[in-house]
Short mmCIF file of C-alpha atoms in Angstrom, two decimals:
data_model
loop_
_atom_site.label_atom_id
_atom_site.label_comp_id
_atom_site.label_asym_id
_atom_site.label_seq_id
_atom_site.Cartn_x
_atom_site.Cartn_y
_atom_site.Cartn_z
CA MET W 4 8.73 1.53 7.45
CA GLY W 5 5.00 3.43 6.13
CA PHE W 6 2.12 3.93 6.16
CA TYR W 7 -0.89 1.55 4.01
CA THR W 8 -3.29 4.19 3.02
CA ALA W 9 -2.57 8.09 1.08
CA ASP W 10 -2.07 11.64 1.52
CA GLU W 11 -1.74 11.55 4.85
CA ASP W 12 0.18 13.80 6.65
CA TYR W 13 3.81 14.32 6.70
CA TYR W 14 4.50 15.49 10.02
CA ASN W 15 2.04 13.23 12.89
CA HIS W 16 1.41 10.80 10.57
CA THR W 17 -2.58 10.65 10.33
CA HIS W 18 -4.82 9.91 7.10
CA GLY W 19 -8.52 11.17 8.26
CA ASP W 20 -9.07 10.64 11.26
CA GLY W 21 -6.92 7.36 12.14
CA TYR W 22 -2.99 7.25 12.75
CA ASP W 23 -1.41 5.09 10.08
CA PHE W 24 2.64 4.76 10.13
CA ARG W 25 3.90 1.28 10.60
CA PHE W 26 8.06 -0.20 11.32
CA ASN W 27 7.64 -4.02 9.59
CA THR W 28 3.93 -4.96 11.15
CA ASP W 29 4.09 -2.92 14.14
CA VAL W 30 2.65 0.22 14.82
CA TYR W 31 5.18 3.02 14.53
CA HIS W 32 6.02 6.33 16.42
CA PRO W 33 9.30 8.75 15.14
CA PRO W 34 9.94 11.54 16.66
CA ASN W 35 6.79 13.80 17.24
CA GLY W 36 6.99 16.51 14.32
CA GLU W 37 9.77 15.12 12.83
CA TYR W 38 9.45 15.19 8.36
CA SER W 39 8.23 11.97 6.88
CA ALA W 40 11.46 12.43 4.71
CA ASN W 41 13.65 12.67 7.38
CA ILE W 42 11.86 9.28 8.83
CA PHE W 43 12.70 7.41 5.61
CA THR W 44 16.17 8.25 4.75
CA GLU W 45 17.55 7.99 8.61
CA ARG W 46 15.97 4.39 7.89
CA ALA W 47 18.08 3.95 4.64
CA ILE W 48 20.50 5.51 6.04
CA ASP W 49 20.89 2.59 8.96
CA ILE W 50 20.58 0.03 6.69
CA LEU W 51 23.89 1.14 5.14
CA ASN W 52 25.50 0.72 7.33
CA ALA W 53 24.26 -2.05 8.74
CA VAL W 54 25.81 -3.81 5.73
CA ASP W 55 29.46 -4.34 4.39
CA PRO W 56 29.65 -4.31 0.78
CA ARG W 57 32.52 -5.66 0.09
CA ASN W 58 30.81 -8.68 1.32
CA GLU W 59 27.24 -8.56 1.10
CA SER W 60 24.56 -8.20 -1.55
CA LEU W 61 21.75 -5.26 -1.43
CA PHE W 62 17.90 -4.20 -2.86
CA LEU W 63 17.06 -1.13 -0.74
CA TYR W 64 13.90 -0.07 -1.88
CA LEU W 65 13.10 3.56 -1.22
CA PRO W 66 9.42 4.06 -1.51
CA PHE W 67 9.72 8.11 -0.05
CA GLN W 68 5.87 10.10 0.67
CA SER W 69 7.56 13.35 -1.46
CA VAL W 70 6.69 14.48 -3.00
CA HIS W 71 2.28 13.57 -2.75
CA ALA W 72 -0.21 14.92 -1.25
CA PRO W 73 -0.82 16.93 1.05
CA LEU W 74 1.80 20.16 0.63
CA GLU W 75 3.37 20.06 3.18
CA VAL W 76 7.39 21.05 3.92
CA PRO W 77 9.46 22.53 6.19
CA GLU W 78 9.74 26.10 5.91
CA LYS W 79 13.00 26.53 5.22
CA PHE W 80 12.44 24.91 1.63
CA GLU W 81 9.48 26.95 1.18
CA LYS W 82 11.44 29.84 2.00
CA ILE W 83 13.60 29.20 -1.40
CA TYR W 84 11.40 29.53 -3.42
CA SER W 85 9.34 32.92 -2.12
CA HIS W 86 10.04 34.30 -5.64
CA ILE W 87 6.93 32.14 -6.22
CA HIS W 88 3.71 33.51 -4.93
CA ASN W 89 1.17 31.23 -4.87
CA LYS W 90 1.16 29.29 -2.19
CA ASP W 91 0.82 25.78 -3.11
CA ARG W 92 3.85 25.58 -6.63
CA ARG W 93 5.91 27.13 -3.68
CA ILE W 94 5.18 24.27 -1.61
CA TYR W 95 5.74 21.76 -4.02
CA CYS W 96 8.79 22.90 -4.46
CA GLY W 97 9.92 23.02 -1.77
CA LYS W 98 8.40 19.62 -1.27
CA VAL W 99 11.40 19.13 -4.57
CA SER W 100 14.14 20.05 -2.59
CA ALA W 101 13.58 18.79 0.72
CA LEU W 102 13.55 15.47 -1.93
CA ASP W 103 16.27 15.99 -3.46
CA GLU W 104 18.34 16.62 0.29
CA ALA W 105 17.69 13.88 1.01
CA VAL W 106 18.48 11.41 -1.97
CA GLY W 107 21.40 13.23 -1.24
CA ASN W 108 22.03 12.92 2.24
CA ILE W 109 21.71 8.77 1.04
CA THR W 110 24.82 8.78 -1.55
CA THR W 111 26.74 11.21 0.11
CA VAL W 112 26.48 8.01 2.68
CA LEU W 113 26.68 5.29 -0.88
CA ARG W 114 29.99 7.11 -1.41
CA GLU W 115 31.63 7.04 1.68
CA ARG W 116 30.19 3.08 2.63
CA GLY W 117 32.69 2.29 -1.05
CA PHE W 118 28.86 0.68 -2.55
CA MET W 119 29.41 3.48 -5.73
CA ASP W 120 32.23 1.29 -7.23
CA ASN W 121 29.44 -1.73 -7.62
CA LEU W 122 25.79 0.51 -7.94
CA LEU W 123 22.78 0.88 -9.77
CA LEU W 124 20.58 3.70 -8.38
CA VAL W 125 16.73 3.81 -9.83
CA PHE W 126 15.11 7.15 -9.32
CA THR W 127 11.25 7.32 -10.79
CA THR W 128 7.98 8.70 -10.77
CA ASP W 129 5.30 6.30 -10.16
CA ASN W 130 3.00 8.96 -12.65
CA GLY W 131 2.71 12.61 -13.40
CA GLY W 132 1.56 15.73 -11.49
CA PRO W 133 -1.60 16.55 -10.71
CA VAL W 134 -1.55 19.98 -11.55
CA ILE W 135 -4.27 20.59 -8.63
CA LYS W 136 -1.86 20.72 -6.08
CA GLY W 137 0.71 22.44 -6.77
CA ALA W 138 2.39 20.22 -9.66
CA ASN W 139 3.24 20.92 -13.79
CA ASN W 140 3.35 18.42 -16.73
CA LEU W 141 4.69 20.45 -19.55
CA PRO W 142 4.89 20.11 -21.89
CA LEU W 143 2.96 17.40 -21.33
CA ARG W 144 -1.16 16.82 -21.87
CA GLY W 145 -2.88 16.18 -18.97
CA ALA W 146 -2.78 16.17 -15.57
CA LYS W 147 -1.87 12.02 -12.89
CA THR W 148 -4.97 10.38 -13.13
CA THR W 149 -5.70 10.93 -17.09
CA LEU W 150 -4.80 8.40 -20.01
CA TRP W 151 -2.91 11.38 -21.23
CA GLU W 152 1.16 11.71 -22.18
CA GLY W 153 0.60 14.24 -18.85
CA GLY W 154 -0.72 11.41 -16.71
CA THR W 155 0.56 8.74 -18.47
CA LYS W 156 4.39 9.22 -19.08
CA GLY W 157 7.37 8.85 -16.41
CA SER W 158 10.91 10.81 -15.91
CA ALA W 159 13.19 9.12 -14.30
CA PHE W 160 17.27 8.58 -14.79
CA VAL W 161 19.77 5.80 -14.24
CA TYR W 162 22.84 6.44 -12.58
CA SER W 163 25.58 4.20 -12.42
CA GLU W 164 29.76 5.27 -11.85
CA THR W 165 30.42 1.23 -12.74
CA LEU W 166 27.93 -0.14 -14.53
CA LEU W 167 26.60 2.04 -17.90
CA LYS W 168 28.04 1.85 -20.84
CA LYS W 169 26.65 4.72 -22.88
CA ILE W 170 26.68 8.00 -19.58
CA LYS W 171 25.01 11.20 -19.62
CA TYR W 172 22.25 11.07 -22.70
CA LEU W 173 17.93 11.63 -22.27
CA ASN W 174 16.55 7.79 -23.07
CA THR W 175 13.58 8.34 -24.89
CA GLU W 176 13.21 4.19 -25.97
CA MET W 177 10.13 2.51 -24.93
CA MET W 178 9.32 1.47 -21.38
CA HIS W 179 6.94 0.95 -19.39
CA ALA W 180 7.17 -0.48 -14.99
CA VAL W 181 6.41 -3.63 -15.02
CA ASP W 182 9.93 -3.30 -16.84
CA TRP W 183 12.16 -2.47 -14.27
CA PHE W 184 11.41 -5.89 -12.33
CA PRO W 185 13.32 -7.99 -15.02
CA THR W 186 15.97 -4.88 -16.18
CA LEU W 187 16.61 -4.97 -11.99
CA LEU W 188 16.98 -8.94 -11.25
CA HIS W 189 19.54 -8.86 -14.99
CA VAL W 190 22.11 -6.58 -12.95
CA ALA W 191 21.80 -8.86 -10.72
CA GLY W 192 22.68 -11.56 -12.29
CA ALA W 193 19.69 -13.63 -12.62
CA THR W 194 16.34 -14.61 -15.82
CA ALA W 195 12.87 -13.05 -14.74
CA ASP W 196 10.50 -15.75 -15.55
CA ASP W 197 9.58 -16.04 -19.86
CA SER W 198 5.74 -16.29 -18.17
CA ILE W 199 5.59 -12.20 -16.66
CA ASP W 200 4.32 -9.16 -18.13
CA GLY W 201 7.76 -7.48 -17.49
CA LEU W 202 11.12 -7.45 -20.46
CA ASP W 203 14.22 -6.54 -19.75
CA MET W 204 15.27 -3.44 -21.03
CA TRP W 205 19.26 -3.30 -19.31
CA PRO W 206 20.35 -3.13 -23.14
CA THR W 207 18.52 -0.45 -23.53
CA ILE W 208 19.63 1.29 -20.75
CA SER W 209 23.21 0.55 -20.94
CA GLU W 210 23.97 1.34 -24.37
CA ASN W 211 20.60 3.86 -26.15
CA THR W 212 19.54 -0.07 -28.01
CA PRO W 213 16.11 0.06 -29.39
CA SER W 214 13.49 -0.93 -26.95
CA PRO W 215 12.48 -4.85 -27.37
CA ARG W 216 8.80 -3.67 -26.03
CA LYS W 217 6.74 -2.66 -29.14
CA GLU W 218 3.56 -1.41 -27.41
CA PHE W 219 1.98 -1.90 -23.92
CA VAL W 220 -1.26 -1.02 -22.47
CA TYR W 221 -1.65 1.66 -20.49
CA ASN W 222 -4.53 1.16 -18.60
CA ILE W 223 -8.74 -0.14 -19.25
CA ASP W 224 -10.85 0.86 -17.08
CA GLU W 225 -14.64 -1.00 -16.88
CA ILE W 226 -15.59 2.11 -13.79
CA LEU W 227 -15.18 5.49 -15.85
CA LYS W 228 -15.91 3.58 -19.69
CA ASN W 229 -12.17 4.04 -20.93
CA ALA W 230 -8.59 2.85 -22.30
CA ALA W 231 -5.10 3.77 -23.90
CA ILE W 232 -3.05 1.46 -25.37
CA ARG W 233 0.50 2.75 -27.85
CA VAL W 234 2.16 -0.19 -30.37
CA GLY W 235 5.01 2.22 -32.37
CA ASN W 236 4.06 6.11 -31.97
CA TYR W 237 0.30 5.47 -31.82
CA LYS W 238 -1.55 5.65 -28.69
CA LEU W 239 -5.49 4.92 -29.36
CA ILE W 240 -7.91 6.26 -26.80
CA GLU W 241 -11.38 4.81 -26.60
CA GLY W 242 -13.78 7.34 -23.74
CA SER W 243 -12.70 10.36 -22.32
CA ALA W 244 -9.25 10.26 -21.56
CA GLY W 245 -9.87 12.08 -18.02
CA HIS W 246 -10.70 15.77 -16.98
CA PHE W 247 -7.40 17.35 -17.08
CA ASN W 248 -8.05 17.58 -20.39
CA GLY W 249 -5.64 20.50 -20.95
CA TRP W 250 -2.67 22.05 -21.25
CA TYR W 251 -1.44 23.44 -17.82
CA PRO W 252 0.69 26.78 -17.61
CA LEU W 253 2.35 26.92 -14.20
CA PRO W 254 0.05 29.23 -12.24
CA LYS W 255 -0.42 32.34 -11.92
CA GLU W 256 1.05 35.23 -9.42
CA ASP W 257 -2.82 35.83 -8.42
CA ASN W 258 -3.85 32.33 -6.72
CA SER W 259 -6.97 33.42 -7.26
CA GLU W 260 -6.99 33.09 -11.09
CA SER W 261 -4.60 30.10 -11.06
CA LYS W 262 -6.12 27.48 -8.76
CA VAL W 263 -7.09 24.74 -10.93
CA PRO W 264 -10.43 23.50 -8.77
CA GLU W 265 -10.45 20.11 -6.94
CA ASN W 266 -13.76 19.71 -8.05
CA SER W 267 -12.87 18.09 -11.29
CA GLU W 268 -17.30 17.43 -12.58
CA GLY W 269 -16.99 21.88 -11.94
CA TYR W 270 -13.93 21.97 -15.07
CA SER W 271 -13.79 24.33 -17.31
CA ASP W 272 -12.34 21.86 -19.52
CA ARG W 273 -15.36 19.50 -18.93
CA ALA W 274 -17.55 20.87 -22.10
CA ILE W 275 -14.27 19.46 -23.96
CA ILE W 276 -14.48 15.89 -22.40
CA SER W 277 -18.07 16.11 -22.71
CA ALA W 278 -17.79 16.77 -27.40
CA GLU W 279 -14.70 13.81 -27.74
CA PRO W 280 -15.20 10.97 -29.96
CA LYS W 281 -15.40 8.20 -28.69
CA TYR W 282 -11.70 7.34 -30.52
CA GLN W 283 -9.41 9.46 -30.81
CA LEU W 284 -5.98 8.57 -32.44
CA PHE W 285 -1.98 10.35 -31.63
CA ASP W 286 1.56 10.21 -33.10
CA ILE W 287 2.57 10.11 -29.86
CA ALA W 288 6.39 11.28 -32.19
CA SER W 289 5.21 14.49 -33.54
#
């Protein structure tokens, strides 16, 4: 269940002039006006209720629309943050709380149905937040669409009541998104093919042992003419890292002073970008 495009309306599921919501390959019309986080939650719960955790295995992949643009959330969640005067930031925070409620409703069912006795739950983002849409990446630099850490470093947590040997700690070892596949295969009792890019991170996650990964490529963009690679604690950027080039504070209370222009060509950091050297080397740890 889901949609093919991006940043579609959370309520009517349209993008531009077209409707885009599907159940498998069929066009699907969920209840009119239902917020997408609730729709995905209801589908996930239906799946969980159809599985017997004592006799069946389950892999559930649930990519919520939240908290992607556009800035839309039920009023009750926006009201939680009535003390935030910046509207974009207030709605964004409300979307996070709507997502929190959705995840909470699903984990309640997981516990009630007995899944928690042998379950690994991974919650992860796919990229840094867009500062022009209410997000904030402090203390990291930059935003979504950039090669800076604020655009590329994703936050995540892993939870299990039975499978982790070490719990309640912060893991800062190096890991790439492609590593999830062989890691989850390992937990399920299988082994990934040696030809794939990903590495098994299960000992690193479950025991906090040193990561087997020593390097990764952030991106190589032949259109924007930029690239970045990390080896150990050193990160090398070639070309411009992106238009959102600074450390963005939380929005000020006055919308007119704090809203970052959507047209990045006119953004105030443009002068900084044009002055960037062709190569930049950083020690990420320091």
